[in-house]
Coordinates of C-alpha atoms and ligand atoms in Angstrom, one line a residue:
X85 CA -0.2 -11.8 1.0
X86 CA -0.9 -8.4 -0.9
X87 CA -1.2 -5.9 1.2
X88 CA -2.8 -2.5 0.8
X89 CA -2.0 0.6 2.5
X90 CA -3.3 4.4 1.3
X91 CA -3.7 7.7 3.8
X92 CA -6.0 10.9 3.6
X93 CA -4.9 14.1 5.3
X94 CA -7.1 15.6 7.5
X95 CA -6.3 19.0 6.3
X96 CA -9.4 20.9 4.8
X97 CA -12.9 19.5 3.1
X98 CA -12.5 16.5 1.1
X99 CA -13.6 17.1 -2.1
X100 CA -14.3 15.1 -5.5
X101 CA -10.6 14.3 -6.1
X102 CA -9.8 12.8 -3.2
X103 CA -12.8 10.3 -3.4
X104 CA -12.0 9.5 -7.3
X105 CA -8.6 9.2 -6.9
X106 CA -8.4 7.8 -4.0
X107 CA -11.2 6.5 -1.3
X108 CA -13.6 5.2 -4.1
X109 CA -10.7 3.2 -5.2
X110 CA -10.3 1.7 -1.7
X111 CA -13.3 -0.2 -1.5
X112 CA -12.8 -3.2 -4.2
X113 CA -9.7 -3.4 -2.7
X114 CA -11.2 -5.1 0.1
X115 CA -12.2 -8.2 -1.9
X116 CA -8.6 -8.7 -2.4
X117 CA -6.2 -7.5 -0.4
X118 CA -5.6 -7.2 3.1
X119 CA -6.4 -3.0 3.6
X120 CA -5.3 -0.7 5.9
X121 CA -6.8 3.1 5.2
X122 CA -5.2 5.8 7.4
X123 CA -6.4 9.5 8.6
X124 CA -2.9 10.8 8.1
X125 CA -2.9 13.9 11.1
X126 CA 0.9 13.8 11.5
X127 CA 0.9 14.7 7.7
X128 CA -1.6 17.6 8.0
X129 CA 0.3 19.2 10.9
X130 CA 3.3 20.0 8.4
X131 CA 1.2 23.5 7.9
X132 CA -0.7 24.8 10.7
X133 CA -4.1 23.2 11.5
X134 CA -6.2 24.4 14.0
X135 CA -7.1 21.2 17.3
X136 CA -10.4 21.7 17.2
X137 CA -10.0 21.7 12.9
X138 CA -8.3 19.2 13.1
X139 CA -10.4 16.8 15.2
X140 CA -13.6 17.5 13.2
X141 CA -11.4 16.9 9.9
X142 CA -10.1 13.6 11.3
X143 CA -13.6 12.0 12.1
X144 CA -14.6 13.6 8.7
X145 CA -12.0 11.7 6.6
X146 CA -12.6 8.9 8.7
X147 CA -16.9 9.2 7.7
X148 CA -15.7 9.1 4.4
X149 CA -13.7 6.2 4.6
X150 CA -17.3 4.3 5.8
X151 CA -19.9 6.3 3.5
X152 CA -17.7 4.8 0.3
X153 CA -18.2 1.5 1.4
X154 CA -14.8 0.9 3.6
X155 CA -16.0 -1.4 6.2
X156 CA -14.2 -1.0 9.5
X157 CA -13.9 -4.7 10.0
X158 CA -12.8 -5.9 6.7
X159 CA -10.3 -3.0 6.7
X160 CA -7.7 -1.6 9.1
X161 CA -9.5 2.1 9.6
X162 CA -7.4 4.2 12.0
X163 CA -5.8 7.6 12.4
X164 CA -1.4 8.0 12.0
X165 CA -1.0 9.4 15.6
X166 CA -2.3 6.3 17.5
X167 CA 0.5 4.4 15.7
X168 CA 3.8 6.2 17.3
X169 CA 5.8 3.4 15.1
X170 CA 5.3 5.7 12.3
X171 CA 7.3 8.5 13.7
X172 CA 9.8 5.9 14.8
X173 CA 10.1 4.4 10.8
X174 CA 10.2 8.1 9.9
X175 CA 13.2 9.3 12.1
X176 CA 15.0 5.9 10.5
X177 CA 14.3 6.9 7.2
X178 CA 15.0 10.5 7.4
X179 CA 18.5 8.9 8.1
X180 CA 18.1 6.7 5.1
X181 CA 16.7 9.4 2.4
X182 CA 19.1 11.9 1.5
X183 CA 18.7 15.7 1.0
X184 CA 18.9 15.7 -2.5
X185 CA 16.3 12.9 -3.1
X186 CA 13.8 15.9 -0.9
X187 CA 15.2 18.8 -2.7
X188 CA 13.7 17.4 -5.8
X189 CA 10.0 16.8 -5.0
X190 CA 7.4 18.8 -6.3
X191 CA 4.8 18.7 -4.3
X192 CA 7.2 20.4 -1.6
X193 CA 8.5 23.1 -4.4
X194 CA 4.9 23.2 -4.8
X195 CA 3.4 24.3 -1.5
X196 CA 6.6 26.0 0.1
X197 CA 6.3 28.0 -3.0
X198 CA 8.9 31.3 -3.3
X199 CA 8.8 31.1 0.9
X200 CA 10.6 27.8 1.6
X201 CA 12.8 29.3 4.7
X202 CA 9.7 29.3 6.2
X203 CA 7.8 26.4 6.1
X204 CA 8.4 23.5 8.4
X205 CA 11.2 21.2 8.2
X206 CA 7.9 18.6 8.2
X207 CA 6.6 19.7 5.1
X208 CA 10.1 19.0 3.8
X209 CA 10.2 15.5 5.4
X210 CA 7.0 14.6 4.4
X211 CA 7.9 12.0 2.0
X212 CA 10.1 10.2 4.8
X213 CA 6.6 9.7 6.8
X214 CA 5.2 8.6 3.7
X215 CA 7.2 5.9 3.3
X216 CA 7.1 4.9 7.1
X217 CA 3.8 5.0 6.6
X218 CA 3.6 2.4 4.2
X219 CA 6.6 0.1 4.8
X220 CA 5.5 -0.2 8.6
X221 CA 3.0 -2.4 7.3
X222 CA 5.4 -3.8 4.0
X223 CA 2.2 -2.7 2.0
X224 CA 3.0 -4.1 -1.3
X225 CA 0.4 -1.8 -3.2
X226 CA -0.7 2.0 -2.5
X227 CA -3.8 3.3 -4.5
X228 CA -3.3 7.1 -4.6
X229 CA -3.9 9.6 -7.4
X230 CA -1.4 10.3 -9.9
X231 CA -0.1 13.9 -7.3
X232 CA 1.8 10.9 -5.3
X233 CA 3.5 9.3 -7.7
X234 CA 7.0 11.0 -7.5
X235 CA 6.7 9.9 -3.6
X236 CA 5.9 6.5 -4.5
X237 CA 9.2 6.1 -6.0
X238 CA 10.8 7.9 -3.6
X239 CA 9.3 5.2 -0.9
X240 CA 10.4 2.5 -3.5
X241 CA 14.0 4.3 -3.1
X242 CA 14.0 4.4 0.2
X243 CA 12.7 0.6 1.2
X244 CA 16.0 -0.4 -1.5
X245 CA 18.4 1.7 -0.2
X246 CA 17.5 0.2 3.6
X247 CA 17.8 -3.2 2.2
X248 CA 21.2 -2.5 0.8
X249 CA 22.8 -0.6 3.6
X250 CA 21.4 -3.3 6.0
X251 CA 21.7 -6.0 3.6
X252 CA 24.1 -8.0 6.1
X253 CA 22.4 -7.4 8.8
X254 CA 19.0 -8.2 7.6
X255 CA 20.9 -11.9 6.8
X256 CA 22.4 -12.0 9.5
X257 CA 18.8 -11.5 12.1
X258 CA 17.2 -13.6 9.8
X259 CA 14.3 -11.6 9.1
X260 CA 14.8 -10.8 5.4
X261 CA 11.6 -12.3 2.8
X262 CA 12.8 -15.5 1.2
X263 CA 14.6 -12.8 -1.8
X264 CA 16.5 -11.9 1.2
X265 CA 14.7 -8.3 1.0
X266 CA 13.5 -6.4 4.5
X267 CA 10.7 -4.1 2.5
X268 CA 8.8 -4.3 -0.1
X269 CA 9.5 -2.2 -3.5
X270 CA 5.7 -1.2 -3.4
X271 CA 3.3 -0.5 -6.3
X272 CA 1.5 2.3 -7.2
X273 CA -2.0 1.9 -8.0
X274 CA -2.6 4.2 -10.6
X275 CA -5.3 3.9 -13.1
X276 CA -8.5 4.7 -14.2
X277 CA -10.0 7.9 -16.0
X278 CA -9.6 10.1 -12.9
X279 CA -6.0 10.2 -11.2
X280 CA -6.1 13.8 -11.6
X281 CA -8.9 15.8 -10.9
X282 CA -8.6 19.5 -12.3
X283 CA -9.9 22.5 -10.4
X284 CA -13.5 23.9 -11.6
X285 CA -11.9 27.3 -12.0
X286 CA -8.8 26.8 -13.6
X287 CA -8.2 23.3 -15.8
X288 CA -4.0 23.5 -15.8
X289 CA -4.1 23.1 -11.4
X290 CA -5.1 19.9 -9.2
X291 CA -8.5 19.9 -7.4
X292 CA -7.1 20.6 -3.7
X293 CA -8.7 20.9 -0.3
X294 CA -6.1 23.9 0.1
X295 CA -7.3 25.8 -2.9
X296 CA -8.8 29.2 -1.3
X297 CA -11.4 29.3 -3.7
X298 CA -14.5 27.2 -2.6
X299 CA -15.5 27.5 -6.0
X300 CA -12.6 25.5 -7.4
X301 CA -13.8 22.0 -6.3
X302 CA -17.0 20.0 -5.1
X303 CA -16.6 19.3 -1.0
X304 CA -18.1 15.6 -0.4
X305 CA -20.6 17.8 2.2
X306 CA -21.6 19.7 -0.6
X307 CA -25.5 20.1 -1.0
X308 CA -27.3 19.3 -4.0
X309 CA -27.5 23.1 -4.7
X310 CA -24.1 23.7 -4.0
X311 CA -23.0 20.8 -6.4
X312 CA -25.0 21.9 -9.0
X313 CA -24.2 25.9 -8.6
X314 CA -20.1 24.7 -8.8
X315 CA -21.1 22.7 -12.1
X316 CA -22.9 25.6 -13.9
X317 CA -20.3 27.9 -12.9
X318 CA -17.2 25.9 -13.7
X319 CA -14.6 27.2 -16.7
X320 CA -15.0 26.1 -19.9
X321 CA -14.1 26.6 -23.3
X322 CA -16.9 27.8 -25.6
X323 CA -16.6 25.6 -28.1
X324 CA -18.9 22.2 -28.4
X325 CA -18.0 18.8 -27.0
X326 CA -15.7 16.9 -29.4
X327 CA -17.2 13.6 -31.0
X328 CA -13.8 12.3 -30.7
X329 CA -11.3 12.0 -26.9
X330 CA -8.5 13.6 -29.3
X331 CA -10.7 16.5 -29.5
X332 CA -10.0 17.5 -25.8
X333 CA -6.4 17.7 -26.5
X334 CA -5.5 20.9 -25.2
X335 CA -8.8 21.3 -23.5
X336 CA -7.8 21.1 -20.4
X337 CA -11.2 22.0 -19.2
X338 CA -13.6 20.3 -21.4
X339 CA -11.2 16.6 -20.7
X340 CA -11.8 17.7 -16.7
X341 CA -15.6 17.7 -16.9
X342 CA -15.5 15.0 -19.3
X343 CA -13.1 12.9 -17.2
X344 CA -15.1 13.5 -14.2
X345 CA -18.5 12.1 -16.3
X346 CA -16.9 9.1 -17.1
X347 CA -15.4 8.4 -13.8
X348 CA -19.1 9.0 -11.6
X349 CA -20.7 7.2 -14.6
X350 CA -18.0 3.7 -14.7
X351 CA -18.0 4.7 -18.5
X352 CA -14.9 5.8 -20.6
X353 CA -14.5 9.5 -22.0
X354 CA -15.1 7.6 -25.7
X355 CA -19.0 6.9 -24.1
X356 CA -19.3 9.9 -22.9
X357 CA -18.4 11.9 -25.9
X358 CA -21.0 9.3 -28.1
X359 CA -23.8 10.5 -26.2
X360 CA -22.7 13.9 -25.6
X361 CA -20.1 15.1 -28.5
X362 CA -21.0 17.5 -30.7
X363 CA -23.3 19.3 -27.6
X364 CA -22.9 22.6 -25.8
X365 CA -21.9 23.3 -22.2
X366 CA -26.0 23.9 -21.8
X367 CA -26.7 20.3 -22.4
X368 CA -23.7 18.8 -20.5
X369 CA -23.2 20.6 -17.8
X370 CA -26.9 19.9 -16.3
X371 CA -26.3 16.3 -16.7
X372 CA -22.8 16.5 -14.8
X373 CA -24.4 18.1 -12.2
X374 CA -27.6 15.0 -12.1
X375 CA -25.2 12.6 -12.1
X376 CA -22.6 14.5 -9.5
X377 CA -25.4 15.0 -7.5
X378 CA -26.7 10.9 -7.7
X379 CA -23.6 9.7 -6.8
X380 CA -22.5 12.6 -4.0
X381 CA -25.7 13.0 -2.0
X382 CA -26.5 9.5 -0.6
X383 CA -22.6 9.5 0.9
X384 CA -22.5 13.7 2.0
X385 CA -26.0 12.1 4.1
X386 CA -24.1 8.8 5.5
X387 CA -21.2 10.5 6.5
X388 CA -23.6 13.0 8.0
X389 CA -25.1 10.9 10.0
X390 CA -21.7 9.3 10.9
X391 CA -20.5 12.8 12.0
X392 CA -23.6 12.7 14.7
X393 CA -22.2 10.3 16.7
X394 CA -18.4 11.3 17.0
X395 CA -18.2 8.4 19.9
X396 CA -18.7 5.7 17.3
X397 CA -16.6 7.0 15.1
X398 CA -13.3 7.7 17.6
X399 CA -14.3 3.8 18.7
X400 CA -13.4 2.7 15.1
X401 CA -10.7 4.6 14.8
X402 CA -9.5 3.1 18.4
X403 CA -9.6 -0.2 17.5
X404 CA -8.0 0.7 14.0
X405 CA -5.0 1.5 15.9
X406 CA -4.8 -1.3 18.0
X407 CA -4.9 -3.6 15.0
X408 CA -2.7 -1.7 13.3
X409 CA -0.2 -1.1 16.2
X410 CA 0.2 -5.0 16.5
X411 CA 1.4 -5.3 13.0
X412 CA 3.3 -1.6 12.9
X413 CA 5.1 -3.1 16.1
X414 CA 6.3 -6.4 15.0
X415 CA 7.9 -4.3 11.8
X416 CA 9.5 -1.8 13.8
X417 CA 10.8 -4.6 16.6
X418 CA 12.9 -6.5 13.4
X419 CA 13.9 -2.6 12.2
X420 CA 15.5 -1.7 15.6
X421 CA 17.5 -5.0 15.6
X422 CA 18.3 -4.6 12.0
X423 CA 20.0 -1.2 13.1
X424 CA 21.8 -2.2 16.0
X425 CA 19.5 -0.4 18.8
X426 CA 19.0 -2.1 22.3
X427 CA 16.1 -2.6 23.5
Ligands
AQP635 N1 -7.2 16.5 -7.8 C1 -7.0 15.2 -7.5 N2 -7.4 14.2 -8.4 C2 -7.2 12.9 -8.1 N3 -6.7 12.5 -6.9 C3 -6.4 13.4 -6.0 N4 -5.9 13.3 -4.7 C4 -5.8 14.5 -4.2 N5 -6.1 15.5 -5.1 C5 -6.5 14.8 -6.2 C6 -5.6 12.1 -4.0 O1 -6.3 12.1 -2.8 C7 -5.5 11.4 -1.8 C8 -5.3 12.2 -0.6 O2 -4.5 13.2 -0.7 P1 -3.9 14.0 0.5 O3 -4.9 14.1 1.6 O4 -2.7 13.4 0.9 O5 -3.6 15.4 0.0 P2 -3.0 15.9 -1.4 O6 -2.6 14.8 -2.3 O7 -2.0 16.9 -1.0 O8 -4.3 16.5 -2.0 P3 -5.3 17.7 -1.6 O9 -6.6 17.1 -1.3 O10 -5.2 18.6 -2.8 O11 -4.7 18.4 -0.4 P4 -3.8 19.7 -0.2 O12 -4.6 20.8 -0.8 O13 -3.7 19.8 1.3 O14 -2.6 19.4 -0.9 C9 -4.2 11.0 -2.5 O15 -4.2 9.7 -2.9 C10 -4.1 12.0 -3.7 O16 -3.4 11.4 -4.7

């Protein structure tokens, strides 16, 4: 059966990009697919991250999960660590991937920046937990924002690369899927007007929790107040909105606000620009912030309330990992055979 998988660091506030790209997508998913929705701490610990950060972040990304509408019996809702088959799958594939395949990702030339002597070998084998992280479960569709994609292949490179070296072997145990493959070649889910959310300061970078400027994105705790401050004081062009989506070609700004509009609003940038084109910022921008603000505030007060009651939450995230430790198991069992390890 299709099977979803898709994981949130716990590595800073959530903010705007990672609910549009990602969580808000999680919860028609549940209609159908089976769905497993992970708090990824072993990823956020490849930069430093305070414990007591870290915790609060973890039962934060967790809230978030439940404010969107993830329900923690429908869905698999648990954090990585509980799992210790995913540090397992990644040592495997850390043997599988080589350094080349690493060497090219951007996200990694990204954040180790001019300094990459320094940074953690983790941050460098990120990707190889990634794709543990996934094929543990032989998820056969990830929902993630377009940022992930280059690791998506690189798990789809990975999962064939395993199922040719071990392509004898995976015959021979007898635990290969009637193709006679061991994993999955797994799917990015993709789609939508908001896969990449810009930051409110600068259009040409990603909305990230690690941005140092508060004002670059909208935290899913922000207040009403805050939202709408962030709104008015976002970067724009001074030009009026285009009638027309070609308009915001090179526009990086304008198509951000825009994009954002028609994602909180379920409407395309083509609606968006028929009621708004031909505006200024001074119309717009006020609206963005309503609608921002509509859609935001009910979920900043669940996950709130949540947050209260950190008990509850570590209980869901418990039973998460039992769940998903019986299935993550069963995987890893077949893998260790597959290898030749003796148990
Ligand atoms: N700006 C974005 N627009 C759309 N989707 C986004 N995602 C992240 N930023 C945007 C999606 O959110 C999910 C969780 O991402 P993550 O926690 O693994 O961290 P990340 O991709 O590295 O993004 P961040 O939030 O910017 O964190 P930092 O600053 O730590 O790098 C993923 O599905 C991602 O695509």
């Amino acid at each position: 059966s299709p099977r979803v998988f898709s994981g949130i660091q716990p590595s800073g506030d959530l903010h705007l990009g990672n609910y549009l790209g990602a969580i808000r997508r999680f919860v028609p998913l549940q209609d159908t697919h089976e769905t497993i929705y992970c708090v990824v701490d072993m990823h956020a610990i490849t930069v430093w991250q305070e414990p007591e950060a870290l915790r609060r972040a973890t039962r934060e990304v967790a809230a978030a999960f439940i404010a969107a509408g993830v329900d923690p019996k429908r869905s698999i809702v648990f954090n990585q660590s509980q799992v210790v088959q995913h540090a397992e799958l990644a040592w495997v594939f850390n043997c599988v991937a080589r350094m080349g395949w690493m060497a090219r990702m951007t996200q990694f030339k990204d954040k180790a920046g001019k300094n990459s002597e320094n940074v953690s070998l983790g941050l460098f084998a990120y990707p190889s937990l990634m794709a543990a992280d996934i094929l543990l479960y032989k998820a056969t569709h990830v929902p993630v924002g377009d940022d992930q994609k280059q690791h998506l292949e690189l798990t789809r490179d990975i999962a064939a690369k395993f199922n040719n070296d071990y392509a004898a072997s995976i015959a021979a145990e007898g635990v290969g899927a009637p193709d006679g493959q061991f994993f999955p070649i797994t799917e990015p889910l993709i789609a939508g007007p908001a896969t990449r959310i810009m930051s409110l300061r600068d259009g040409t970078k990603k909305m990230s929790k690690s941005d140092p400027s508060e004002q670059s994105r909208i935290s899913l705790l922000d207040d009403a107040d805050a939202i709408a401050k962030k709104i008015k004081k976002a970067t724009t062009d001074p030009a009026e909105l285009p009638l027309e989506v070609d308009g915001l070609k090179d526009r990086p700004e304008a198509d951000n606000l825009v994009g954002i509009y028609a994602a909180l609003s379920d409407k395309t940038e083509a609606d968006v620009l028929a009621e708004f084109g031909g505006q200024g910022w001074g119309k717009f921008k006020p609206a963005l912030a309503d609608l921002a603000v509509a859609v935001l505030a009910p979920m900043a007060g669940e996950m709130q309330r949540l947050l209260d009651d950190p008990e509850t939450i570590d209980a869901v995230l418990r039973d998460g990992g039992e769940r998903a430790g019986a299935i993550a198991e069963k995987t890893m069992a077949e893998v260790r055979s597959i290898i030749g390890f003796i148990r």
